[in-house]
Amino acid sequence: MTNIGILGAGRVGTNLAGKLSAAGHHVTLGSRNPEDTAARATGLAPRIAFADERTTARTTDIVINATPGDSSLDRLTALRAELAGKILVDVSNATRDSADGLPGDLCHPGSSLAEKLQARLPDTHVVKTLNTMLFMVMTAPETLATPPTAYLSGDGEDAKKTVTGLLGDLGWQPEWIEDLGDITTARATEAMILIVPHILRRHGFTPFAVSLAR
Ligand SMILES: NC(=O)c1ccc[n+]([C@@H]2O[C@H](COP(=O)([O-])OP(=O)(O)OC[C@H]3O[C@@H](n4cnc5c(N)ncnc54)[C@H](OP(=O)(O)O)[C@@H]3O)[C@@H](O)[C@H]2O)c1
């Protein structure tokens, strides 16, 4: 059992919280207004705890960033002390919206949010994963007709090993996990978001992942 904190109580955060808690982990869902979140997420209580973002980062061992990517850099940099020595699993996408509200462009072209987070949080092991699929696939990869891919990017080999274990708890088979290398490889997987709005406009929110086929 690991003490896992999840920042952001939206679709991604609550979905991950439910599955990781069911897998036996102690989960704290961190949000800007924990009381409102607890009242909303009645299906998750009492199995998981609710706290503000700073308390969540301070009191847990692995922290997942499931907050809006375009503002994540400042939000997480402010938690530098709380995140020191921990693994930060970044599943966010840092994009600017198009007129229809879907992701339009990258906030960090020529770089990535994950690289910038690692630079701002030198005492934290940043691992990028799961940002290349709709949220429901993150916790139910076996439901797709074609086996999906979960990419991993990060400088710390031990940290990536730990995150691989968590992916297993979410239902990911080892052969579906592709370790691309160090944190600079997140530049490639963050850019994959550019295909997502086009798929959504054609097919709606039907579950999919941007995967490798061999
Ligand atoms: N939706 C997907 O299918 C999907 C797939 C892959 C990656 N992602 C990425 O995962 C992250 C979360 O996505 P999501 O779909 O769960 O988003 P969402 O439903 O909009 O939830 C994001 C949550 O972040 C929290 N938050 C903290 N600071 C915020 C701020 N300044 N402005 C707005 N919200 C703030 C909010 O929770 P509180 O109000 O409770 O604090 C909010 O519920 C995003 O970076 C997204 O790009 C999403």
PDB file of C-alpha atoms and ligand atoms in Angstrom:
ATOM      1  CA  MET A   1       0.000   0.000   0.000  1.00  0.00           C
ATOM      2  CA  THR A   2       1.300   3.431  -0.951  1.00  0.00           C
ATOM      3  CA  ASN A   3       0.204   6.813   0.279  1.00  0.00           C
ATOM      4  CA  ILE A   4      -0.895   8.516  -2.940  1.00  0.00           C
ATOM      5  CA  GLY A   5      -1.953  12.143  -3.328  1.00  0.00           C
ATOM      6  CA  ILE A   6      -3.898  13.317  -6.351  1.00  0.00           C
ATOM      7  CA  LEU A   7      -4.028  17.021  -7.152  1.00  0.00           C
ATOM      8  CA  GLY A   8      -7.173  17.978  -9.057  1.00  0.00           C
ATOM      9  CA  ALA A   9     -10.599  16.512  -8.406  1.00  0.00           C
ATOM     10  CA  GLY A  10     -11.901  16.591 -11.958  1.00  0.00           C
ATOM     11  CA  ARG A  11     -12.569  13.713 -14.371  1.00  0.00           C
ATOM     12  CA  VAL A  12      -8.983  12.424 -14.327  1.00  0.00           C
ATOM     13  CA  GLY A  13      -8.353  12.903 -10.606  1.00  0.00           C
ATOM     14  CA  THR A  14     -11.536  11.249  -9.339  1.00  0.00           C
ATOM     15  CA  ASN A  15     -11.242   8.380 -11.839  1.00  0.00           C
ATOM     16  CA  LEU A  16      -7.660   7.624 -10.746  1.00  0.00           C
ATOM     17  CA  ALA A  17      -8.592   8.032  -7.077  1.00  0.00           C
ATOM     18  CA  GLY A  18     -11.339   5.414  -7.317  1.00  0.00           C
ATOM     19  CA  LYS A  19      -9.205   2.775  -9.020  1.00  0.00           C
ATOM     20  CA  LEU A  20      -6.047   3.300  -6.941  1.00  0.00           C
ATOM     21  CA  SER A  21      -8.085   3.182  -3.770  1.00  0.00           C
ATOM     22  CA  ALA A  22      -9.816  -0.023  -4.920  1.00  0.00           C
ATOM     23  CA  ALA A  23      -6.338  -1.464  -5.574  1.00  0.00           C
ATOM     24  CA  GLY A  24      -5.540  -1.003  -1.880  1.00  0.00           C
ATOM     25  CA  HIS A  25      -3.666   2.296  -1.818  1.00  0.00           C
ATOM     26  CA  HIS A  26      -4.347   5.058   0.659  1.00  0.00           C
ATOM     27  CA  VAL A  27      -5.511   7.944  -1.531  1.00  0.00           C
ATOM     28  CA  THR A  28      -5.895  11.619  -0.690  1.00  0.00           C
ATOM     29  CA  LEU A  29      -7.695  13.781  -3.224  1.00  0.00           C
ATOM     30  CA  GLY A  30      -6.297  17.287  -3.120  1.00  0.00           C
ATOM     31  CA  SER A  31      -8.399  20.187  -4.303  1.00  0.00           C
ATOM     32  CA  ARG A  32      -8.889  23.882  -3.825  1.00  0.00           C
ATOM     33  CA  ASN A  33     -12.036  23.332  -1.768  1.00  0.00           C
ATOM     34  CA  PRO A  34     -11.874  19.906  -0.093  1.00  0.00           C
ATOM     35  CA  GLU A  35     -15.262  20.201   1.614  1.00  0.00           C
ATOM     36  CA  ASP A  36     -17.044  20.838  -1.677  1.00  0.00           C
ATOM     37  CA  THR A  37     -15.084  18.031  -3.316  1.00  0.00           C
ATOM     38  CA  ALA A  38     -16.006  15.589  -0.543  1.00  0.00           C
ATOM     39  CA  ALA A  39     -19.685  16.575  -0.832  1.00  0.00           C
ATOM     40  CA  ARG A  40     -19.544  16.029  -4.619  1.00  0.00           C
ATOM     41  CA  ALA A  41     -17.559  12.798  -4.612  1.00  0.00           C
ATOM     42  CA  THR A  42     -19.872  10.852  -2.328  1.00  0.00           C
ATOM     43  CA  GLY A  43     -19.148   7.637  -4.241  1.00  0.00           C
ATOM     44  CA  LEU A  44     -15.481   7.841  -3.228  1.00  0.00           C
ATOM     45  CA  ALA A  45     -15.971   8.550   0.480  1.00  0.00           C
ATOM     46  CA  PRO A  46     -15.159   7.160   3.010  1.00  0.00           C
ATOM     47  CA  ARG A  47     -12.449   5.131   1.254  1.00  0.00           C
ATOM     48  CA  ILE A  48     -10.407   8.179   0.343  1.00  0.00           C
ATOM     49  CA  ALA A  49      -9.374  11.330   2.194  1.00  0.00           C
ATOM     50  CA  PHE A  50      -9.943  14.919   1.060  1.00  0.00           C
ATOM     51  CA  ALA A  51      -7.522  17.767   1.696  1.00  0.00           C
ATOM     52  CA  ASP A  52      -6.239  21.007   0.210  1.00  0.00           C
ATOM     53  CA  GLU A  53      -3.496  20.751  -2.405  1.00  0.00           C
ATOM     54  CA  ARG A  54      -0.606  21.702  -0.078  1.00  0.00           C
ATOM     55  CA  THR A  55      -1.638  19.257   2.646  1.00  0.00           C
ATOM     56  CA  THR A  56      -2.075  16.534   0.035  1.00  0.00           C
ATOM     57  CA  ALA A  57       1.439  17.082  -1.345  1.00  0.00           C
ATOM     58  CA  ARG A  58       2.938  17.220   2.153  1.00  0.00           C
ATOM     59  CA  THR A  59       1.292  14.135   3.607  1.00  0.00           C
ATOM     60  CA  THR A  60       1.617  11.655   0.727  1.00  0.00           C
ATOM     61  CA  ASP A  61       4.560   9.779  -0.855  1.00  0.00           C
ATOM     62  CA  ILE A  62       3.612   9.817  -4.528  1.00  0.00           C
ATOM     63  CA  VAL A  63       1.747  12.799  -5.987  1.00  0.00           C
ATOM     64  CA  ILE A  64      -0.229  12.770  -9.227  1.00  0.00           C
ATOM     65  CA  ASN A  65      -0.828  16.040 -11.062  1.00  0.00           C
ATOM     66  CA  ALA A  66      -4.327  15.964 -12.550  1.00  0.00           C
ATOM     67  CA  THR A  67      -4.851  19.725 -12.666  1.00  0.00           C
ATOM     68  CA  PRO A  68      -5.062  21.958 -15.763  1.00  0.00           C
ATOM     69  CA  GLY A  69      -1.686  21.775 -17.491  1.00  0.00           C
ATOM     70  CA  ASP A  70      -1.590  25.402 -18.611  1.00  0.00           C
ATOM     71  CA  SER A  71      -1.327  26.557 -14.983  1.00  0.00           C
ATOM     72  CA  SER A  72       0.440  23.500 -13.479  1.00  0.00           C
ATOM     73  CA  LEU A  73       3.952  24.935 -13.561  1.00  0.00           C
ATOM     74  CA  ASP A  74       3.269  27.767 -11.116  1.00  0.00           C
ATOM     75  CA  ARG A  75       0.939  25.631  -8.970  1.00  0.00           C
ATOM     76  CA  LEU A  76       3.484  22.837  -8.502  1.00  0.00           C
ATOM     77  CA  THR A  77       6.498  25.111  -8.175  1.00  0.00           C
ATOM     78  CA  ALA A  78       4.746  26.628  -5.163  1.00  0.00           C
ATOM     79  CA  LEU A  79       4.743  23.127  -3.634  1.00  0.00           C
ATOM     80  CA  ARG A  80       8.497  22.586  -4.097  1.00  0.00           C
ATOM     81  CA  ALA A  81       9.199  21.926  -0.411  1.00  0.00           C
ATOM     82  CA  GLU A  82       6.237  19.556  -0.037  1.00  0.00           C
ATOM     83  CA  LEU A  83       7.222  17.605  -3.164  1.00  0.00           C
ATOM     84  CA  ALA A  84      10.930  17.252  -2.302  1.00  0.00           C
ATOM     85  CA  GLY A  85      12.158  13.655  -2.346  1.00  0.00           C
ATOM     86  CA  LYS A  86       8.887  12.389  -3.870  1.00  0.00           C
ATOM     87  CA  ILE A  87       7.696  11.085  -7.200  1.00  0.00           C
ATOM     88  CA  LEU A  88       5.476  13.473  -9.142  1.00  0.00           C
ATOM     89  CA  VAL A  89       3.419  11.650 -11.767  1.00  0.00           C
ATOM     90  CA  ASP A  90       2.342  14.235 -14.332  1.00  0.00           C
ATOM     91  CA  VAL A  91      -0.663  13.168 -16.414  1.00  0.00           C
ATOM     92  CA  SER A  92      -1.620  16.697 -17.477  1.00  0.00           C
ATOM     93  CA  ASN A  93      -1.576  18.360 -20.885  1.00  0.00           C
ATOM     94  CA  ALA A  94      -0.482  21.979 -21.128  1.00  0.00           C
ATOM     95  CA  THR A  95      -2.511  23.426 -23.972  1.00  0.00           C
ATOM     96  CA  ARG A  96      -4.284  26.547 -25.079  1.00  0.00           C
ATOM     97  CA  ASP A  97      -7.889  26.034 -26.076  1.00  0.00           C
ATOM     98  CA  SER A  98      -9.348  26.503 -29.540  1.00  0.00           C
ATOM     99  CA  ALA A  99     -12.547  28.522 -29.986  1.00  0.00           C
ATOM    100  CA  ASP A 100     -14.629  25.349 -29.414  1.00  0.00           C
ATOM    101  CA  GLY A 101     -12.925  24.662 -26.051  1.00  0.00           C
ATOM    102  CA  LEU A 102     -10.874  21.699 -27.257  1.00  0.00           C
ATOM    103  CA  PRO A 103      -7.055  21.704 -27.014  1.00  0.00           C
ATOM    104  CA  GLY A 104      -5.635  23.907 -29.758  1.00  0.00           C
ATOM    105  CA  ASP A 105      -1.939  24.496 -29.244  1.00  0.00           C
ATOM    106  CA  LEU A 106       0.943  23.596 -26.937  1.00  0.00           C
ATOM    107  CA  CYS A 107       1.903  25.955 -24.100  1.00  0.00           C
ATOM    108  CA  HIS A 108       5.555  24.839 -24.302  1.00  0.00           C
ATOM    109  CA  PRO A 109       6.519  24.237 -27.949  1.00  0.00           C
ATOM    110  CA  GLY A 110      10.138  23.114 -28.275  1.00  0.00           C
ATOM    111  CA  SER A 111       9.996  21.863 -24.687  1.00  0.00           C
ATOM    112  CA  SER A 112       7.375  20.279 -22.443  1.00  0.00           C
ATOM    113  CA  LEU A 113       5.601  20.871 -19.174  1.00  0.00           C
ATOM    114  CA  ALA A 114       7.315  17.780 -17.735  1.00  0.00           C
ATOM    115  CA  GLU A 115      10.804  19.119 -18.533  1.00  0.00           C
ATOM    116  CA  LYS A 116       9.936  22.482 -17.038  1.00  0.00           C
ATOM    117  CA  LEU A 117       8.517  20.849 -13.916  1.00  0.00           C
ATOM    118  CA  GLN A 118      11.684  18.765 -13.511  1.00  0.00           C
ATOM    119  CA  ALA A 119      13.829  21.907 -13.868  1.00  0.00           C
ATOM    120  CA  ARG A 120      11.754  23.813 -11.279  1.00  0.00           C
ATOM    121  CA  LEU A 121      11.551  20.808  -8.923  1.00  0.00           C
ATOM    122  CA  PRO A 122      15.124  19.449  -8.867  1.00  0.00           C
ATOM    123  CA  ASP A 123      14.513  17.470  -5.641  1.00  0.00           C
ATOM    124  CA  THR A 124      11.494  15.662  -7.110  1.00  0.00           C
ATOM    125  CA  HIS A 125      11.400  12.733  -9.550  1.00  0.00           C
ATOM    126  CA  VAL A 126       9.013  13.778 -12.317  1.00  0.00           C
ATOM    127  CA  VAL A 127       7.487  10.974 -14.388  1.00  0.00           C
ATOM    128  CA  LYS A 128       5.206  11.745 -17.325  1.00  0.00           C
ATOM    129  CA  THR A 129       2.600   9.164 -18.271  1.00  0.00           C
ATOM    130  CA  LEU A 130      -1.077   8.553 -19.197  1.00  0.00           C
ATOM    131  CA  ASN A 131      -1.559  11.958 -20.897  1.00  0.00           C
ATOM    132  CA  THR A 132      -2.089  10.348 -24.329  1.00  0.00           C
ATOM    133  CA  MET A 133      -5.577   8.875 -23.817  1.00  0.00           C
ATOM    134  CA  LEU A 134      -9.058   9.785 -22.657  1.00  0.00           C
ATOM    135  CA  PHE A 135      -9.408   9.593 -18.890  1.00  0.00           C
ATOM    136  CA  MET A 136     -11.548   6.439 -18.827  1.00  0.00           C
ATOM    137  CA  VAL A 137      -8.793   4.472 -20.596  1.00  0.00           C
ATOM    138  CA  MET A 138      -6.289   5.313 -17.833  1.00  0.00           C
ATOM    139  CA  THR A 139      -8.080   2.960 -15.445  1.00  0.00           C
ATOM    140  CA  ALA A 140      -9.569   0.464 -17.919  1.00  0.00           C
ATOM    141  CA  PRO A 141      -7.003  -0.124 -20.686  1.00  0.00           C
ATOM    142  CA  GLU A 142      -8.304  -3.644 -21.239  1.00  0.00           C
ATOM    143  CA  THR A 143     -11.628  -2.305 -22.555  1.00  0.00           C
ATOM    144  CA  LEU A 144     -10.148  -1.080 -25.869  1.00  0.00           C
ATOM    145  CA  ALA A 145     -10.283  -3.461 -28.859  1.00  0.00           C
ATOM    146  CA  THR A 146      -6.611  -2.706 -29.606  1.00  0.00           C
ATOM    147  CA  PRO A 147      -4.164  -2.852 -26.658  1.00  0.00           C
ATOM    148  CA  PRO A 148      -3.263   0.764 -25.838  1.00  0.00           C
ATOM    149  CA  THR A 149       0.140   2.200 -24.932  1.00  0.00           C
ATOM    150  CA  ALA A 150       1.130   3.981 -21.725  1.00  0.00           C
ATOM    151  CA  TYR A 151       4.335   5.937 -22.390  1.00  0.00           C
ATOM    152  CA  LEU A 152       6.776   6.721 -19.596  1.00  0.00           C
ATOM    153  CA  SER A 153       9.279   9.615 -19.506  1.00  0.00           C
ATOM    154  CA  GLY A 154      11.523  10.415 -16.564  1.00  0.00           C
ATOM    155  CA  ASP A 155      15.114  10.777 -15.397  1.00  0.00           C
ATOM    156  CA  GLY A 156      14.820   8.435 -12.409  1.00  0.00           C
ATOM    157  CA  GLU A 157      14.883   4.710 -13.220  1.00  0.00           C
ATOM    158  CA  ASP A 158      13.623   3.750  -9.750  1.00  0.00           C
ATOM    159  CA  ALA A 159      10.828   6.295  -9.992  1.00  0.00           C
ATOM    160  CA  LYS A 160       9.742   4.870 -13.354  1.00  0.00           C
ATOM    161  CA  LYS A 161       9.821   1.367 -11.862  1.00  0.00           C
ATOM    162  CA  THR A 162       7.515   2.526  -9.061  1.00  0.00           C
ATOM    163  CA  VAL A 163       5.155   4.189 -11.534  1.00  0.00           C
ATOM    164  CA  THR A 164       5.154   1.018 -13.661  1.00  0.00           C
ATOM    165  CA  GLY A 165       3.878  -0.796 -10.563  1.00  0.00           C
ATOM    166  CA  LEU A 166       1.076   1.748 -10.171  1.00  0.00           C
ATOM    167  CA  LEU A 167       0.157   1.343 -13.838  1.00  0.00           C
ATOM    168  CA  GLY A 168      -0.122  -2.394 -13.172  1.00  0.00           C
ATOM    169  CA  ASP A 169      -2.579  -1.610 -10.369  1.00  0.00           C
ATOM    170  CA  LEU A 170      -4.604   0.429 -12.878  1.00  0.00           C
ATOM    171  CA  GLY A 171      -4.812  -2.576 -15.206  1.00  0.00           C
ATOM    172  CA  TRP A 172      -1.834  -2.000 -17.544  1.00  0.00           C
ATOM    173  CA  GLN A 173      -0.038  -5.107 -18.810  1.00  0.00           C
ATOM    174  CA  PRO A 174       3.789  -4.778 -18.893  1.00  0.00           C
ATOM    175  CA  GLU A 175       3.852  -5.121 -22.710  1.00  0.00           C
ATOM    176  CA  TRP A 176       1.537  -2.101 -23.042  1.00  0.00           C
ATOM    177  CA  ILE A 177       4.004   0.176 -21.204  1.00  0.00           C
ATOM    178  CA  GLU A 178       6.663   1.915 -23.290  1.00  0.00           C
ATOM    179  CA  ASP A 179       9.526   3.575 -21.409  1.00  0.00           C
ATOM    180  CA  LEU A 180      10.744   6.213 -23.866  1.00  0.00           C
ATOM    181  CA  GLY A 181      13.690   7.403 -21.768  1.00  0.00           C
ATOM    182  CA  ASP A 182      14.527  10.576 -19.873  1.00  0.00           C
ATOM    183  CA  ILE A 183      12.229  13.496 -19.166  1.00  0.00           C
ATOM    184  CA  THR A 184      12.998  15.199 -22.507  1.00  0.00           C
ATOM    185  CA  THR A 185      11.041  12.405 -24.244  1.00  0.00           C
ATOM    186  CA  ALA A 186       7.859  13.873 -22.737  1.00  0.00           C
ATOM    187  CA  ARG A 187       8.144  16.490 -25.473  1.00  0.00           C
ATOM    188  CA  ALA A 188       6.943  13.819 -27.914  1.00  0.00           C
ATOM    189  CA  THR A 189       4.050  12.500 -25.851  1.00  0.00           C
ATOM    190  CA  GLU A 190       2.857  15.973 -24.857  1.00  0.00           C
ATOM    191  CA  ALA A 191       2.764  16.881 -28.572  1.00  0.00           C
ATOM    192  CA  MET A 192       0.462  13.892 -29.187  1.00  0.00           C
ATOM    193  CA  ILE A 193      -2.335  16.002 -27.700  1.00  0.00           C
ATOM    194  CA  LEU A 194      -2.445  17.850 -31.023  1.00  0.00           C
ATOM    195  CA  ILE A 195      -4.229  14.889 -32.643  1.00  0.00           C
ATOM    196  CA  VAL A 196      -6.819  14.621 -29.859  1.00  0.00           C
ATOM    197  CA  PRO A 197      -9.225  17.485 -30.772  1.00  0.00           C
ATOM    198  CA  HIS A 198      -9.520  16.189 -34.320  1.00  0.00           C
ATOM    199  CA  ILE A 199     -10.453  12.696 -33.093  1.00  0.00           C
ATOM    200  CA  LEU A 200     -12.951  14.153 -30.618  1.00  0.00           C
ATOM    201  CA  ARG A 201     -14.634  16.293 -33.279  1.00  0.00           C
ATOM    202  CA  ARG A 202     -15.107  13.250 -35.526  1.00  0.00           C
ATOM    203  CA  HIS A 203     -15.931  10.570 -32.950  1.00  0.00           C
ATOM    204  CA  GLY A 204     -16.995  12.357 -29.761  1.00  0.00           C
ATOM    205  CA  PHE A 205     -15.809  11.134 -26.377  1.00  0.00           C
ATOM    206  CA  THR A 206     -15.496   7.501 -27.411  1.00  0.00           C
ATOM    207  CA  PRO A 207     -12.574   6.041 -25.413  1.00  0.00           C
ATOM    208  CA  PHE A 208      -9.259   5.967 -27.280  1.00  0.00           C
ATOM    209  CA  ALA A 209      -5.499   6.153 -26.719  1.00  0.00           C
ATOM    210  CA  VAL A 210      -2.692   7.313 -29.022  1.00  0.00           C
ATOM    211  CA  SER A 211      -0.823   4.013 -29.163  1.00  0.00           C
ATOM    212  CA  LEU A 212       2.012   2.127 -30.847  1.00  0.00           C
ATOM    213  CA  ALA A 213       1.116  -0.663 -33.272  1.00  0.00           C
ATOM    214  CA  ARG A 214       3.698  -3.279 -34.189  1.00  0.00           C
TER     215      ARG A 214
HETATM  216  N1  LIG B   1     -10.005  14.493 -19.516  1.00  0.00           N
HETATM  217  C1  LIG B   1      -9.177  13.649 -20.130  1.00  0.00           C
HETATM  218  O1  LIG B   1      -9.628  12.708 -20.810  1.00  0.00           O
HETATM  219  C2  LIG B   1      -7.684  13.837 -20.008  1.00  0.00           C
HETATM  220  C3  LIG B   1      -6.852  12.893 -20.602  1.00  0.00           C
HETATM  221  C4  LIG B   1      -5.469  13.018 -20.462  1.00  0.00           C
HETATM  222  C5  LIG B   1      -4.949  14.084 -19.743  1.00  0.00           C
HETATM  223  N2  LIG B   1      -5.788  15.002 -19.194  1.00  0.00           N
HETATM  224  C6  LIG B   1      -5.202  16.109 -18.434  1.00  0.00           C
HETATM  225  O2  LIG B   1      -5.437  15.876 -17.050  1.00  0.00           O
HETATM  226  C7  LIG B   1      -5.647  17.128 -16.369  1.00  0.00           C
HETATM  227  C8  LIG B   1      -7.015  17.095 -15.700  1.00  0.00           C
HETATM  228  O3  LIG B   1      -7.997  16.910 -16.698  1.00  0.00           O
HETATM  229  P1  LIG B   1      -9.546  16.768 -16.317  1.00  0.00           P
HETATM  230  O4  LIG B   1     -10.241  16.369 -17.555  1.00  0.00           O
HETATM  231  O5  LIG B   1      -9.701  15.985 -15.086  1.00  0.00           O
HETATM  232  O6  LIG B   1      -9.887  18.283 -16.016  1.00  0.00           O
HETATM  233  P2  LIG B   1     -11.088  18.833 -15.128  1.00  0.00           P
HETATM  234  O7  LIG B   1     -12.202  17.856 -15.136  1.00  0.00           O
HETATM  235  O8  LIG B   1     -11.309  20.218 -15.608  1.00  0.00           O
HETATM  236  O9  LIG B   1     -10.445  18.848 -13.661  1.00  0.00           O
HETATM  237  C9  LIG B   1      -9.295  19.594 -13.343  1.00  0.00           C
HETATM  238  C10 LIG B   1      -9.331  19.849 -11.849  1.00  0.00           C
HETATM  239  O10 LIG B   1      -8.163  20.582 -11.475  1.00  0.00           O
HETATM  240  C11 LIG B   1      -8.466  21.380 -10.334  1.00  0.00           C
HETATM  241  N3  LIG B   1      -7.859  22.717 -10.426  1.00  0.00           N
HETATM  242  C12 LIG B   1      -6.844  23.140  -9.660  1.00  0.00           C
HETATM  243  N4  LIG B   1      -6.500  24.371  -9.996  1.00  0.00           N
HETATM  244  C13 LIG B   1      -7.302  24.757 -11.001  1.00  0.00           C
HETATM  245  C14 LIG B   1      -7.431  25.956 -11.750  1.00  0.00           C
HETATM  246  N5  LIG B   1      -6.609  26.993 -11.570  1.00  0.00           N
HETATM  247  N6  LIG B   1      -8.380  26.011 -12.698  1.00  0.00           N
HETATM  248  C15 LIG B   1      -9.217  24.967 -12.901  1.00  0.00           C
HETATM  249  N7  LIG B   1      -9.138  23.789 -12.223  1.00  0.00           N
HETATM  250  C16 LIG B   1      -8.176  23.702 -11.269  1.00  0.00           C
HETATM  251  C17 LIG B   1      -9.979  21.427 -10.233  1.00  0.00           C
HETATM  252  O11 LIG B   1     -10.304  20.693  -9.065  1.00  0.00           O
HETATM  253  P3  LIG B   1     -10.733  21.508  -7.755  1.00  0.00           P
HETATM  254  O12 LIG B   1     -11.634  22.611  -8.175  1.00  0.00           O
HETATM  255  O13 LIG B   1     -11.436  20.471  -6.974  1.00  0.00           O
HETATM  256  O14 LIG B   1      -9.474  21.990  -7.126  1.00  0.00           O
HETATM  257  C18 LIG B   1     -10.502  20.697 -11.417  1.00  0.00           C
HETATM  258  O15 LIG B   1     -11.604  19.865 -11.095  1.00  0.00           O
HETATM  259  C19 LIG B   1      -5.522  18.208 -17.436  1.00  0.00           C
HETATM  260  O16 LIG B   1      -4.221  18.703 -17.432  1.00  0.00           O
HETATM  261  C20 LIG B   1      -5.803  17.468 -18.730  1.00  0.00           C
HETATM  262  O17 LIG B   1      -5.140  18.060 -19.830  1.00  0.00           O
HETATM  263  C21 LIG B   1      -7.144  14.908 -19.310  1.00  0.00           C
END
